[in-house]
mmCIF file of C-alpha atoms and ligand atoms in Angstrom:
data_model
loop_
_atom_site.group_PDB
_atom_site.id
_atom_site.type_symbol
_atom_site.label_atom_id
_atom_site.label_comp_id
_atom_site.label_asym_id
_atom_site.label_seq_id
_atom_site.Cartn_x
_atom_site.Cartn_y
_atom_site.Cartn_z
ATOM 1 C CA MET A 758 -41.056 38.019 -55.283
ATOM 2 C CA LEU A 759 -39.601 41.238 -56.614
ATOM 3 C CA PRO A 760 -36.205 41.016 -58.337
ATOM 4 C CA ASP A 761 -35.022 44.229 -56.704
ATOM 5 C CA GLU A 762 -35.688 42.867 -53.225
ATOM 6 C CA VAL A 763 -33.525 39.740 -53.469
ATOM 7 C CA ASP A 764 -29.798 39.291 -53.974
ATOM 8 C CA ALA A 765 -28.035 38.522 -57.240
ATOM 9 C CA ARG A 766 -27.632 34.819 -56.404
ATOM 10 C CA THR A 767 -31.386 34.419 -55.812
ATOM 11 C CA ARG A 768 -32.181 36.184 -59.092
ATOM 12 C CA TYR A 769 -29.752 33.872 -60.899
ATOM 13 C CA GLU A 770 -31.202 30.730 -59.310
ATOM 14 C CA LEU A 771 -34.781 31.724 -60.091
ATOM 15 C CA LEU A 772 -34.071 32.765 -63.667
ATOM 16 C CA THR A 773 -32.026 29.690 -64.528
ATOM 17 C CA SER A 774 -34.538 27.298 -63.005
ATOM 18 C CA LEU A 775 -37.541 28.913 -64.702
ATOM 19 C CA VAL A 776 -36.230 29.620 -68.208
ATOM 20 C CA VAL A 777 -35.766 25.953 -69.024
ATOM 21 C CA PRO A 778 -34.613 23.860 -70.735
ATOM 22 C CA ARG A 779 -32.047 26.097 -72.433
ATOM 23 C CA PRO A 780 -30.058 25.111 -75.502
ATOM 24 C CA ILE A 781 -26.307 25.097 -75.027
ATOM 25 C CA ALA A 782 -23.947 27.035 -77.268
ATOM 26 C CA TRP A 783 -20.624 25.215 -77.026
ATOM 27 C CA VAL A 784 -18.451 28.070 -78.224
ATOM 28 C CA SER A 785 -15.018 27.511 -79.739
ATOM 29 C CA THR A 786 -12.525 30.309 -80.400
ATOM 30 C CA TYR A 787 -8.839 31.000 -80.868
ATOM 31 C CA GLY A 788 -7.069 32.959 -78.172
ATOM 32 C CA ALA A 789 -3.875 34.946 -78.286
ATOM 33 C CA GLY A 790 -1.125 32.930 -79.967
ATOM 34 C CA GLY A 791 -3.724 30.527 -81.393
ATOM 35 C CA ALA A 792 -4.610 28.740 -78.128
ATOM 36 C CA ARG A 793 -7.861 26.836 -78.637
ATOM 37 C CA ASN A 794 -10.698 27.750 -76.295
ATOM 38 C CA LEU A 795 -13.980 25.924 -75.782
ATOM 39 C CA ALA A 796 -16.766 26.672 -73.276
ATOM 40 C CA PRO A 797 -20.527 26.113 -72.884
ATOM 41 C CA PHE A 798 -23.081 28.947 -72.608
ATOM 42 C CA SER A 799 -26.770 28.398 -71.963
ATOM 43 C CA TYR A 800 -27.785 32.045 -72.145
ATOM 44 C CA TYR A 801 -28.242 31.274 -75.824
ATOM 45 C CA ALA A 802 -30.950 31.867 -78.385
ATOM 46 C CA ALA A 803 -31.802 31.882 -82.076
ATOM 47 C CA LEU A 804 -32.572 35.513 -82.957
ATOM 48 C CA SER A 805 -33.353 35.628 -86.648
ATOM 49 C CA ALA A 806 -33.251 33.343 -89.708
ATOM 50 C CA SER A 807 -32.753 36.023 -92.407
ATOM 51 C CA PRO A 808 -30.149 37.158 -91.695
ATOM 52 C CA MET A 809 -29.224 34.098 -89.638
ATOM 53 C CA LEU A 810 -28.388 35.511 -86.208
ATOM 54 C CA VAL A 811 -27.795 33.903 -82.814
ATOM 55 C CA GLY A 812 -27.142 35.465 -79.413
ATOM 56 C CA VAL A 813 -24.917 34.278 -76.568
ATOM 57 C CA SER A 814 -24.639 36.141 -73.276
ATOM 58 C CA VAL A 815 -21.176 35.846 -71.775
ATOM 59 C CA GLY A 816 -20.475 36.820 -68.169
ATOM 60 C CA HIS A 817 -17.468 38.513 -66.682
ATOM 61 C CA ARG A 818 -15.423 36.892 -63.902
ATOM 62 C CA ASN A 819 -14.512 39.268 -61.074
ATOM 63 C CA GLY A 820 -14.898 42.163 -63.466
ATOM 64 C CA VAL A 821 -12.784 40.519 -66.170
ATOM 65 C CA PRO A 822 -14.449 39.265 -69.396
ATOM 66 C CA LYS A 823 -14.324 35.479 -69.814
ATOM 67 C CA ASP A 824 -11.811 34.144 -72.342
ATOM 68 C CA THR A 825 -14.545 33.490 -74.915
ATOM 69 C CA LEU A 826 -15.505 37.165 -74.996
ATOM 70 C CA VAL A 827 -11.875 38.304 -75.145
ATOM 71 C CA ASN A 828 -11.279 35.959 -78.098
ATOM 72 C CA VAL A 829 -14.472 36.849 -79.963
ATOM 73 C CA ARG A 830 -13.610 40.539 -79.675
ATOM 74 C CA ALA A 831 -10.090 39.956 -80.965
ATOM 75 C CA ARG A 832 -10.919 37.664 -83.912
ATOM 76 C CA ARG A 833 -14.539 38.683 -84.538
ATOM 77 C CA ALA A 834 -15.311 34.998 -85.079
ATOM 78 C CA PHE A 835 -16.505 31.900 -83.234
ATOM 79 C CA CYS A 836 -18.125 28.509 -83.814
ATOM 80 C CA ILE A 837 -21.132 27.148 -81.938
ATOM 81 C CA ASN A 838 -21.024 23.379 -81.615
ATOM 82 C CA VAL A 839 -24.306 21.540 -80.958
ATOM 83 C CA VAL A 840 -24.047 19.373 -77.825
ATOM 84 C CA PRO A 841 -25.533 15.888 -78.279
ATOM 85 C CA GLU A 842 -26.248 13.615 -75.325
ATOM 86 C CA ALA A 843 -23.071 11.644 -76.075
ATOM 87 C CA MET A 844 -20.935 14.781 -75.510
ATOM 88 C CA LEU A 845 -22.490 15.892 -72.228
ATOM 89 C CA GLU A 846 -19.438 15.026 -70.118
ATOM 90 C CA PRO A 847 -16.769 16.586 -72.365
ATOM 91 C CA MET A 848 -18.994 19.675 -72.649
ATOM 92 C CA ASN A 849 -19.101 19.923 -68.860
ATOM 93 C CA ALA A 850 -15.320 19.431 -68.643
ATOM 94 C CA THR A 851 -14.824 22.517 -70.831
ATOM 95 C CA SER A 852 -16.682 24.726 -68.336
ATOM 96 C CA ALA A 853 -13.657 24.533 -66.002
ATOM 97 C CA ASP A 854 -12.094 27.869 -65.146
ATOM 98 C CA VAL A 855 -8.636 27.373 -66.662
ATOM 99 C CA PRO A 856 -6.004 29.925 -67.742
ATOM 100 C CA PRO A 857 -6.385 31.293 -71.293
ATOM 101 C CA GLY A 858 -3.403 29.367 -72.722
ATOM 102 C CA VAL A 859 -4.854 25.916 -71.866
ATOM 103 C CA ASP A 860 -6.149 23.969 -74.885
ATOM 104 C CA GLU A 861 -9.682 23.031 -73.818
ATOM 105 C CA PHE A 862 -10.070 20.545 -76.689
ATOM 106 C CA GLU A 863 -7.119 18.598 -75.312
ATOM 107 C CA LEU A 864 -8.430 18.984 -71.772
ATOM 108 C CA ALA A 865 -11.701 17.283 -72.744
ATOM 109 C CA GLY A 866 -10.122 14.755 -75.165
ATOM 110 C CA LEU A 867 -11.851 16.220 -78.233
ATOM 111 C CA GLU A 868 -10.802 16.168 -81.877
ATOM 112 C CA VAL A 869 -10.478 19.606 -83.416
ATOM 113 C CA GLY A 870 -11.345 20.946 -86.849
ATOM 114 C CA ALA A 871 -10.369 24.338 -88.308
ATOM 115 C CA SER A 872 -13.167 26.342 -89.897
ATOM 116 C CA GLU A 873 -12.472 27.441 -93.465
ATOM 117 C CA ARG A 874 -15.010 30.270 -93.294
ATOM 118 C CA VAL A 875 -14.294 31.916 -89.947
ATOM 119 C CA ASP A 876 -11.200 32.328 -87.819
ATOM 120 C CA ALA A 877 -12.183 29.703 -85.215
ATOM 121 C CA PRO A 878 -11.771 26.004 -84.442
ATOM 122 C CA TYR A 879 -14.679 23.573 -83.989
ATOM 123 C CA VAL A 880 -15.399 20.226 -82.316
ATOM 124 C CA ALA A 881 -14.754 17.704 -85.081
ATOM 125 C CA GLY A 882 -17.127 15.121 -83.578
ATOM 126 C CA ALA A 883 -20.041 17.515 -83.046
ATOM 127 C CA PRO A 884 -23.085 16.635 -85.165
ATOM 128 C CA ALA A 885 -23.553 20.257 -86.270
ATOM 129 C CA VAL A 886 -21.603 23.504 -86.108
ATOM 130 C CA LEU A 887 -22.645 27.120 -86.745
ATOM 131 C CA GLU A 888 -19.730 29.174 -88.067
ATOM 132 C CA CYS A 889 -20.245 32.760 -86.912
ATOM 133 C CA THR A 890 -18.794 36.196 -87.331
ATOM 134 C CA LEU A 891 -19.349 38.844 -84.670
ATOM 135 C CA GLU A 892 -22.228 40.996 -85.865
ATOM 136 C CA ARG A 893 -22.544 43.185 -82.797
ATOM 137 C CA GLU A 894 -22.087 43.125 -79.046
ATOM 138 C CA VAL A 895 -24.488 44.564 -76.508
ATOM 139 C CA ASP A 896 -23.538 45.459 -72.949
ATOM 140 C CA LEU A 897 -26.234 44.094 -70.633
ATOM 141 C CA GLY A 898 -25.313 46.278 -67.692
ATOM 142 C CA GLU A 899 -24.452 45.817 -64.066
ATOM 143 C CA ALA A 900 -24.343 41.963 -64.051
ATOM 144 C CA PRO A 901 -22.106 42.289 -65.996
ATOM 145 C CA ASN A 902 -22.937 40.233 -69.041
ATOM 146 C CA THR A 903 -22.228 40.949 -72.696
ATOM 147 C CA LEU A 904 -24.521 39.677 -75.432
ATOM 148 C CA ILE A 905 -22.588 38.656 -78.497
ATOM 149 C CA ILE A 906 -24.694 38.517 -81.622
ATOM 150 C CA GLY A 907 -23.260 36.183 -84.202
ATOM 151 C CA ARG A 908 -24.041 36.072 -87.896
ATOM 152 C CA VAL A 909 -24.076 32.467 -89.095
ATOM 153 C CA VAL A 910 -21.989 32.407 -92.275
ATOM 154 C CA GLY A 911 -21.684 28.629 -92.528
ATOM 155 C CA VAL A 912 -23.346 25.478 -91.216
ATOM 156 C CA LEU A 913 -21.402 22.225 -90.929
ATOM 157 C CA LEU A 914 -23.534 19.090 -90.682
ATOM 158 C CA ASP A 915 -22.400 15.558 -90.008
ATOM 159 C CA GLU A 916 -22.936 13.643 -93.239
ATOM 160 C CA GLY A 917 -25.008 10.992 -91.509
ATOM 161 C CA LEU A 918 -27.446 13.484 -90.027
ATOM 162 C CA PRO A 919 -30.897 13.003 -91.597
ATOM 163 C CA PHE A 920 -33.486 15.688 -92.301
ATOM 164 C CA LEU A 921 -37.172 15.185 -91.587
ATOM 165 C CA GLU A 922 -38.766 14.084 -94.827
ATOM 166 C CA GLY A 923 -39.246 16.841 -97.372
ATOM 167 C CA THR A 924 -37.626 19.521 -95.164
ATOM 168 C CA HIS A 925 -34.279 20.912 -94.050
ATOM 169 C CA GLN A 926 -35.205 20.312 -90.430
ATOM 170 C CA VAL A 927 -32.528 18.146 -88.838
ATOM 171 C CA ASP A 928 -34.170 15.074 -87.317
ATOM 172 C CA PRO A 929 -34.103 15.650 -83.532
ATOM 173 C CA SER A 930 -34.024 11.905 -82.870
ATOM 174 C CA ALA A 931 -30.679 11.763 -84.675
ATOM 175 C CA LEU A 932 -29.313 15.059 -83.298
ATOM 176 C CA ARG A 933 -30.174 14.181 -79.665
ATOM 177 C CA PRO A 934 -29.601 17.684 -78.273
ATOM 178 C CA VAL A 935 -29.380 18.274 -74.524
ATOM 179 C CA GLY A 936 -30.904 21.197 -72.670
ATOM 180 C CA ARG A 937 -29.649 22.845 -69.529
ATOM 181 C CA LEU A 938 -31.819 23.011 -66.438
ATOM 182 C CA SER A 939 -30.524 24.712 -63.288
ATOM 183 C CA GLY A 940 -27.201 23.912 -61.594
ATOM 184 C CA GLY A 941 -25.776 20.619 -62.855
ATOM 185 C CA GLY A 942 -29.120 19.408 -64.253
ATOM 186 C CA TYR A 943 -29.666 18.590 -67.919
ATOM 187 C CA ALA A 944 -32.754 17.639 -69.886
ATOM 188 C CA LEU A 945 -32.008 14.635 -72.075
ATOM 189 C CA PRO A 946 -33.812 14.010 -75.341
ATOM 190 C CA GLY A 947 -36.958 11.941 -74.893
ATOM 191 C CA PRO A 948 -39.789 10.969 -77.198
ATOM 192 C CA VAL A 949 -40.752 13.712 -79.658
ATOM 193 C CA ARG A 950 -44.423 14.663 -79.950
ATOM 194 C CA VAL A 951 -45.367 16.312 -83.201
ATOM 195 C CA LEU A 952 -48.440 18.553 -83.233
ATOM 196 C CA PRO A 953 -50.065 20.093 -86.288
ATOM 197 C CA ARG A 954 -50.264 23.917 -86.113
ATOM 198 C CA PRO A 955 -53.835 25.116 -85.633
ATOM 199 C CA ARG A 956 -55.197 27.270 -88.460
HETATM 200 C C1 LIG B 1893 -24.047 24.037 -69.298
HETATM 201 C C2 LIG B 1893 -23.335 25.311 -68.933
HETATM 202 C C3 LIG B 1893 -23.849 26.524 -69.350
HETATM 203 C C4 LIG B 1893 -23.190 27.732 -69.051
HETATM 204 N N1 LIG B 1893 -23.733 28.901 -69.479
HETATM 205 C C5 LIG B 1893 -23.071 30.070 -69.270
HETATM 206 C C6 LIG B 1893 -23.579 31.301 -69.783
HETATM 207 O O1 LIG B 1893 -24.626 31.341 -70.447
HETATM 208 N N2 LIG B 1893 -22.869 32.431 -69.566
HETATM 209 C C7 LIG B 1893 -21.683 32.411 -68.885
HETATM 210 O O2 LIG B 1893 -21.045 33.454 -68.734
HETATM 211 N N3 LIG B 1893 -21.171 31.263 -68.384
HETATM 212 C C8 LIG B 1893 -21.822 30.097 -68.564
HETATM 213 N N4 LIG B 1893 -21.308 28.915 -68.086
HETATM 214 C C9 LIG B 1893 -20.000 28.931 -67.417
HETATM 215 C C10 LIG B 1893 -18.846 28.972 -68.446
HETATM 216 O O3 LIG B 1893 -18.890 27.842 -69.298
HETATM 217 C C11 LIG B 1893 -17.495 28.982 -67.689
HETATM 218 O O4 LIG B 1893 -17.401 30.180 -66.926
HETATM 219 C C12 LIG B 1893 -16.307 28.836 -68.595
HETATM 220 O O5 LIG B 1893 -15.139 28.617 -67.808
HETATM 221 C C13 LIG B 1893 -16.043 30.067 -69.467
HETATM 222 O O6 LIG B 1893 -14.911 29.757 -70.247
HETATM 223 P P1 LIG B 1893 -13.952 30.823 -70.919
HETATM 224 O O7 LIG B 1893 -13.328 31.645 -69.806
HETATM 225 O O8 LIG B 1893 -12.971 29.964 -71.642
HETATM 226 O O9 LIG B 1893 -14.778 31.676 -71.833
HETATM 227 C C14 LIG B 1893 -21.977 27.706 -68.303
HETATM 228 C C15 LIG B 1893 -21.470 26.469 -67.855
HETATM 229 C C16 LIG B 1893 -22.157 25.288 -68.144
HETATM 230 C C17 LIG B 1893 -21.612 23.964 -67.672
#
């Protein structure tokens, strides 16, 4: 199969069923007039630890940037909420295409917190939150998609969240993160196998 010989839908379906499972950035922002916006994005990756950078690729709808991108550009800030298995359904509810003024926390029945470090709200019940400022945006071309690169300036962790012994690695069995497969499919956390790194 050659990407140039198939249509955009086919490329999307192949890519999103082969680059799996993908972590989900559940991105919260303020819109114009302070409306709270929340939406999931699985074109998401850790880019660098020092400085701490993450990337989220946001699409445009009928040529118009999605609300998340509009808000990030305006406030230069956003929070990424980690999605645990227990929040799968509210996360999905916030992917609805609703007008910019609709409070998507209310829509999904979620408690809201206000970040003290960046100009963005966060999901109060999320086990972990990355507070980000907009470092840079990169136009990804004809799709069109825009990659927003966020600098993590704060990390909020639920007090009960344990680290693996002797590390600052959050215990995945407590975090219970979900991964996106294609379409409406999600990979749920299963048993964790730990392998020593070969020398
Ligand atoms: C699990 C999941 C992952 C998604 N990933 C992306 C993504 O990476 N990029 C994107 O543009 N839309 C993605 N979407 C769709 C957006 O969440 C959806 O278009 C949403 O309405 C955008 O909200 P906004 O207009 O408030 O920014 C995803 C949806 C789901 C359910």
